[in-house]
Structures are given as C-alpha cells and as structure tokens.
C-alpha cells in the first residue's frame, strides 16, 4: 500500500504567464516540519541574543579573543610555545624556498614583490 501525501490531485491554477502553468500542490510534510523548526530556532536565537541579552554580542566575542591573545603575548616565549606551538624562524634553504613559493603564489598579487602593497596593505 502506497501512502500518498497529496489528499487532492494536482490542481492546475487558472492563470498562466507565457505559457507557463502553475500547479497548486501541497508541500511534503518533511519540508513543512523543517520550515517550522527553522522558525522556532530563529525565535530562540532572537530571544537569547537580542531580547534577553544572555548571549555575547559579536563585539564582546571579539574583545574576549583579543584579551586572550594579549594574555598569551605577554607570557614568556616558552609559555607561548606551549599554547600556540613552536615559534622559530626558518633558516635552512629548503624552507626558505618553500616560503618564497607560497608568498609568490598567495601574497604577491596583492602585496607586491617587496610587500609594498598594491591592492592589499603595505606589509
């Protein structure tokens, strides 16, 4: 037994435009449930962030990230390495050539060959 979603057969509406005719079909239930779910999520989001103000704003999140970065920056280099990884300049020729290739591919078009800034800012 096959269950049909449409209780009424496809009904052709009485208007057309440039020969394009429109059918008045019912939407599938899964689509309607998903649509109603997104409405509920939007209402919860608006209440949480804008009405009650219990969620952080974009500016508050930015300031929290900047203060965390400042804390890491003020630590000793050994402690910084523990949190963000090793901090060392490459000196061997293979890594320098690889870095030049990455700069030439990704950075040079906007920042120029000497980092003087063409479209992008002056480095």
mmCIF file of N, CA and C in Angstrom, residues 3-68:
data_model
loop_
_atom_site.group_PDB
_atom_site.id
_atom_site.type_symbol
_atom_site.label_atom_id
_atom_site.label_comp_id
_atom_site.label_asym_id
_atom_site.label_seq_id
_atom_site.Cartn_x
_atom_site.Cartn_y
_atom_site.Cartn_z
ATOM 1 N N UNK A 3 1.358 5.206 0.412
ATOM 2 C CA UNK A 3 0.716 6.344 1.055
ATOM 3 C C UNK A 3 0.957 7.581 0.207
ATOM 4 N N UNK A 4 -0.095 8.270 -0.137
ATOM 5 C CA UNK A 4 0.045 9.497 -0.918
ATOM 6 C C UNK A 4 0.043 10.686 0.024
ATOM 7 N N UNK A 5 0.934 11.627 -0.244
ATOM 8 C CA UNK A 5 0.990 12.828 0.573
ATOM 9 C C UNK A 5 -0.124 13.798 0.191
ATOM 10 N N UNK A 6 -0.439 13.869 -1.069
ATOM 11 C CA UNK A 6 -1.462 14.802 -1.521
ATOM 12 C C UNK A 6 -2.833 14.165 -1.377
ATOM 13 N N UNK A 7 -3.686 14.818 -0.646
ATOM 14 C CA UNK A 7 -5.030 14.320 -0.487
ATOM 15 C C UNK A 7 -5.891 14.708 -1.687
ATOM 16 N N UNK A 8 -5.480 15.770 -2.377
ATOM 17 C CA UNK A 8 -6.189 16.249 -3.547
ATOM 18 C C UNK A 8 -5.251 16.080 -4.732
ATOM 19 N N UNK A 9 -5.805 15.695 -5.856
ATOM 20 C CA UNK A 9 -4.963 15.573 -7.046
ATOM 21 C C UNK A 9 -4.408 16.940 -7.421
ATOM 22 N N UNK A 10 -3.341 16.921 -8.215
ATOM 23 C CA UNK A 10 -2.753 18.180 -8.673
ATOM 24 C C UNK A 10 -3.825 19.029 -9.341
ATOM 25 N N UNK A 11 -3.898 20.266 -8.873
ATOM 26 C CA UNK A 11 -4.879 21.177 -9.438
ATOM 27 C C UNK A 11 -4.146 22.244 -10.232
ATOM 28 N N UNK A 12 -4.572 22.419 -11.440
ATOM 29 C CA UNK A 12 -3.982 23.435 -12.294
ATOM 30 C C UNK A 12 -4.654 24.763 -11.990
ATOM 31 N N UNK A 13 -3.853 25.756 -11.617
ATOM 32 C CA UNK A 13 -4.415 27.064 -11.330
ATOM 33 C C UNK A 13 -4.862 27.716 -12.628
ATOM 34 N N UNK A 14 -5.788 28.642 -12.520
ATOM 35 C CA UNK A 14 -6.398 29.202 -13.724
ATOM 36 C C UNK A 14 -5.608 30.344 -14.358
ATOM 37 N N UNK A 15 -4.407 30.590 -13.899
ATOM 38 C CA UNK A 15 -3.612 31.639 -14.531
ATOM 39 C C UNK A 15 -2.337 31.045 -15.133
ATOM 40 N N UNK A 16 -1.848 31.677 -16.178
ATOM 41 C CA UNK A 16 -0.571 31.267 -16.758
ATOM 42 C C UNK A 16 0.122 32.512 -17.296
ATOM 43 N N UNK A 17 1.418 32.415 -17.427
ATOM 44 C CA UNK A 17 2.227 33.519 -17.908
ATOM 45 C C UNK A 17 3.180 32.974 -18.949
ATOM 46 N N UNK A 18 3.124 33.468 -20.141
ATOM 47 C CA UNK A 18 3.970 33.000 -21.240
ATOM 48 C C UNK A 18 3.864 31.486 -21.441
ATOM 49 N N UNK A 19 2.696 30.954 -21.238
ATOM 50 C CA UNK A 19 2.514 29.529 -21.449
ATOM 51 C C UNK A 19 2.965 28.672 -20.287
ATOM 52 N N UNK A 20 3.459 29.289 -19.211
ATOM 53 C CA UNK A 20 3.885 28.527 -18.046
ATOM 54 C C UNK A 20 2.689 28.410 -17.115
ATOM 55 N N UNK A 21 2.311 27.189 -16.802
ATOM 56 C CA UNK A 21 1.166 26.976 -15.939
ATOM 57 C C UNK A 21 1.642 26.524 -14.567
ATOM 58 N N UNK A 22 0.878 26.851 -13.541
ATOM 59 C CA UNK A 22 1.279 26.556 -12.180
ATOM 60 C C UNK A 22 0.317 25.546 -11.566
ATOM 61 N N UNK A 23 0.906 24.545 -10.911
ATOM 62 C CA UNK A 23 0.114 23.554 -10.191
ATOM 63 C C UNK A 23 0.031 23.965 -8.734
ATOM 64 N N UNK A 24 -1.104 23.724 -8.113
ATOM 65 C CA UNK A 24 -1.298 24.024 -6.695
ATOM 66 C C UNK A 24 -1.107 22.732 -5.911
ATOM 67 N N UNK A 25 0.159 22.367 -5.667
ATOM 68 C CA UNK A 25 0.475 21.142 -4.945
ATOM 69 C C UNK A 25 0.692 21.447 -3.470
ATOM 70 N N UNK A 26 0.426 20.456 -2.633
ATOM 71 C CA UNK A 26 0.736 20.576 -1.218
ATOM 72 C C UNK A 26 2.230 20.327 -1.023
ATOM 73 N N UNK A 27 2.803 20.984 -0.025
ATOM 74 C CA UNK A 27 4.204 20.738 0.292
ATOM 75 C C UNK A 27 4.326 19.437 1.057
ATOM 76 N N UNK A 28 5.445 18.727 0.897
ATOM 77 C CA UNK A 28 5.626 17.482 1.649
ATOM 78 C C UNK A 28 5.759 17.790 3.145
ATOM 79 N N UNK A 29 5.280 16.883 4.001
ATOM 80 C CA UNK A 29 5.328 17.126 5.443
ATOM 81 C C UNK A 29 6.741 17.343 5.971
ATOM 82 N N UNK A 30 7.743 16.606 5.462
ATOM 83 C CA UNK A 30 9.107 16.783 5.956
ATOM 84 C C UNK A 30 9.577 18.206 5.716
ATOM 85 N N UNK A 31 9.189 18.801 4.595
ATOM 86 C CA UNK A 31 9.594 20.167 4.280
ATOM 87 C C UNK A 31 8.921 21.145 5.249
ATOM 88 N N UNK A 32 7.649 20.938 5.508
ATOM 89 C CA UNK A 32 6.928 21.811 6.436
ATOM 90 C C UNK A 32 7.503 21.722 7.846
ATOM 91 N N UNK A 33 7.821 20.491 8.313
ATOM 92 C CA UNK A 33 8.404 20.339 9.651
ATOM 93 C C UNK A 33 9.753 21.029 9.736
ATOM 94 N N UNK A 34 10.569 20.913 8.710
ATOM 95 C CA UNK A 34 11.862 21.588 8.687
ATOM 96 C C UNK A 34 11.684 23.102 8.699
ATOM 97 N N UNK A 35 10.723 23.596 7.954
ATOM 98 C CA UNK A 35 10.442 25.026 7.923
ATOM 99 C C UNK A 35 9.996 25.527 9.297
ATOM 100 N N UNK A 36 9.096 24.794 9.942
ATOM 101 C CA UNK A 36 8.637 25.190 11.281
ATOM 102 C C UNK A 36 9.788 25.139 12.285
ATOM 103 N N UNK A 37 10.670 24.149 12.151
ATOM 104 C CA UNK A 37 11.827 24.035 13.039
ATOM 105 C C UNK A 37 12.748 25.247 12.889
ATOM 106 N N UNK A 38 12.980 25.695 11.670
ATOM 107 C CA UNK A 38 13.845 26.871 11.482
ATOM 108 C C UNK A 38 13.207 28.128 12.065
ATOM 109 N N UNK A 39 11.891 28.217 12.024
ATOM 110 C CA UNK A 39 11.216 29.363 12.637
ATOM 111 C C UNK A 39 11.423 29.342 14.147
ATOM 112 N N UNK A 40 11.284 28.163 14.762
ATOM 113 C CA UNK A 40 11.488 28.045 16.209
ATOM 114 C C UNK A 40 12.925 28.411 16.571
ATOM 115 N N UNK A 41 13.895 27.918 15.809
ATOM 116 C CA UNK A 41 15.306 28.237 16.073
ATOM 117 C C UNK A 41 15.535 29.741 15.961
ATOM 118 N N UNK A 42 14.949 30.385 14.971
ATOM 119 C CA UNK A 42 15.115 31.824 14.798
ATOM 120 C C UNK A 42 14.529 32.589 15.977
ATOM 121 N N UNK A 43 13.394 32.152 16.483
ATOM 122 C CA UNK A 43 12.776 32.827 17.630
ATOM 123 C C UNK A 43 13.633 32.647 18.875
ATOM 124 N N UNK A 44 14.136 31.428 19.110
ATOM 125 C CA UNK A 44 15.005 31.178 20.270
ATOM 126 C C UNK A 44 16.274 32.018 20.157
ATOM 127 N N UNK A 45 16.865 32.071 18.973
ATOM 128 C CA UNK A 45 18.082 32.867 18.753
ATOM 129 C C UNK A 45 17.826 34.339 19.067
ATOM 130 N N UNK A 46 16.723 34.878 18.553
ATOM 131 C CA UNK A 46 16.424 36.290 18.758
ATOM 132 C C UNK A 46 16.189 36.588 20.239
ATOM 133 N N UNK A 47 15.476 35.710 20.918
ATOM 134 C CA UNK A 47 15.236 35.926 22.345
ATOM 135 C C UNK A 47 16.547 35.854 23.121
ATOM 136 N N UNK A 48 17.373 34.849 22.825
ATOM 137 C CA UNK A 48 18.634 34.653 23.553
ATOM 138 C C UNK A 48 19.606 35.818 23.365
ATOM 139 N N UNK A 49 19.800 36.250 22.131
ATOM 140 C CA UNK A 49 20.814 37.261 21.851
ATOM 141 C C UNK A 49 20.293 38.693 21.902
ATOM 142 N N UNK A 50 19.053 38.929 21.478
ATOM 143 C CA UNK A 50 18.597 40.309 21.324
ATOM 144 C C UNK A 50 17.606 40.767 22.387
ATOM 145 N N UNK A 51 16.742 39.878 22.855
ATOM 146 C CA UNK A 51 15.740 40.286 23.838
ATOM 147 C C UNK A 51 16.307 40.193 25.248
ATOM 148 N N UNK A 52 16.782 38.996 25.632
ATOM 149 C CA UNK A 52 17.316 38.805 26.976
ATOM 150 C C UNK A 52 18.764 39.270 27.097
ATOM 151 N N UNK A 53 19.490 39.251 26.001
ATOM 152 C CA UNK A 53 20.891 39.658 26.021
ATOM 153 C C UNK A 53 21.788 38.699 26.780
ATOM 154 N N UNK A 54 21.401 37.427 26.874
ATOM 155 C CA UNK A 54 22.209 36.456 27.615
ATOM 156 C C UNK A 54 23.362 35.900 26.791
ATOM 157 N N UNK A 55 23.328 36.062 25.498
ATOM 158 C CA UNK A 55 24.420 35.606 24.638
ATOM 159 C C UNK A 55 25.365 36.756 24.336
ATOM 160 N N UNK A 56 26.639 36.455 24.117
ATOM 161 C CA UNK A 56 27.591 37.533 23.830
ATOM 162 C C UNK A 56 27.363 38.121 22.439
ATOM 163 N N UNK A 57 27.573 39.423 22.332
ATOM 164 C CA UNK A 57 27.470 40.064 21.025
ATOM 165 C C UNK A 57 28.751 39.804 20.246
ATOM 166 N N UNK A 58 28.761 40.157 18.989
ATOM 167 C CA UNK A 58 29.957 39.970 18.168
ATOM 168 C C UNK A 58 31.120 40.775 18.735
ATOM 169 N N UNK A 59 30.833 41.984 19.192
ATOM 170 C CA UNK A 59 31.884 42.827 19.764
ATOM 171 C C UNK A 59 32.433 42.213 21.046
ATOM 172 N N UNK A 60 31.569 41.655 21.880
ATOM 173 C CA UNK A 60 32.033 41.019 23.118
ATOM 174 C C UNK A 60 32.886 39.795 22.815
ATOM 175 N N UNK A 61 32.495 39.002 21.827
ATOM 176 C CA UNK A 61 33.303 37.844 21.446
ATOM 177 C C UNK A 61 34.668 38.282 20.922
ATOM 178 N N UNK A 62 34.691 39.353 20.133
ATOM 179 C CA UNK A 62 35.951 39.867 19.596
ATOM 180 C C UNK A 62 36.858 40.341 20.731
ATOM 181 N N UNK A 63 36.287 41.090 21.673
ATOM 182 C CA UNK A 63 37.089 41.608 22.784
ATOM 183 C C UNK A 63 37.626 40.461 23.646
ATOM 184 N N UNK A 64 36.856 39.404 23.846
ATOM 185 C CA UNK A 64 37.325 38.250 24.615
ATOM 186 C C UNK A 64 38.497 37.574 23.905
ATOM 187 N N UNK A 65 38.408 37.430 22.585
ATOM 188 C CA UNK A 65 39.505 36.833 21.822
ATOM 189 C C UNK A 65 40.756 37.702 21.869
ATOM 190 N N UNK A 66 40.575 39.015 21.772
ATOM 191 C CA UNK A 66 41.730 39.915 21.810
ATOM 192 C C UNK A 66 42.393 39.913 23.191
ATOM 193 N N UNK A 67 41.594 39.849 24.254
ATOM 194 C CA UNK A 67 42.191 39.815 25.595
ATOM 195 C C UNK A 67 42.932 38.494 25.811
ATOM 196 N N UNK A 68 42.388 37.399 25.278
ATOM 197 C CA UNK A 68 43.073 36.101 25.377
ATOM 198 C C UNK A 68 44.397 36.138 24.606
#
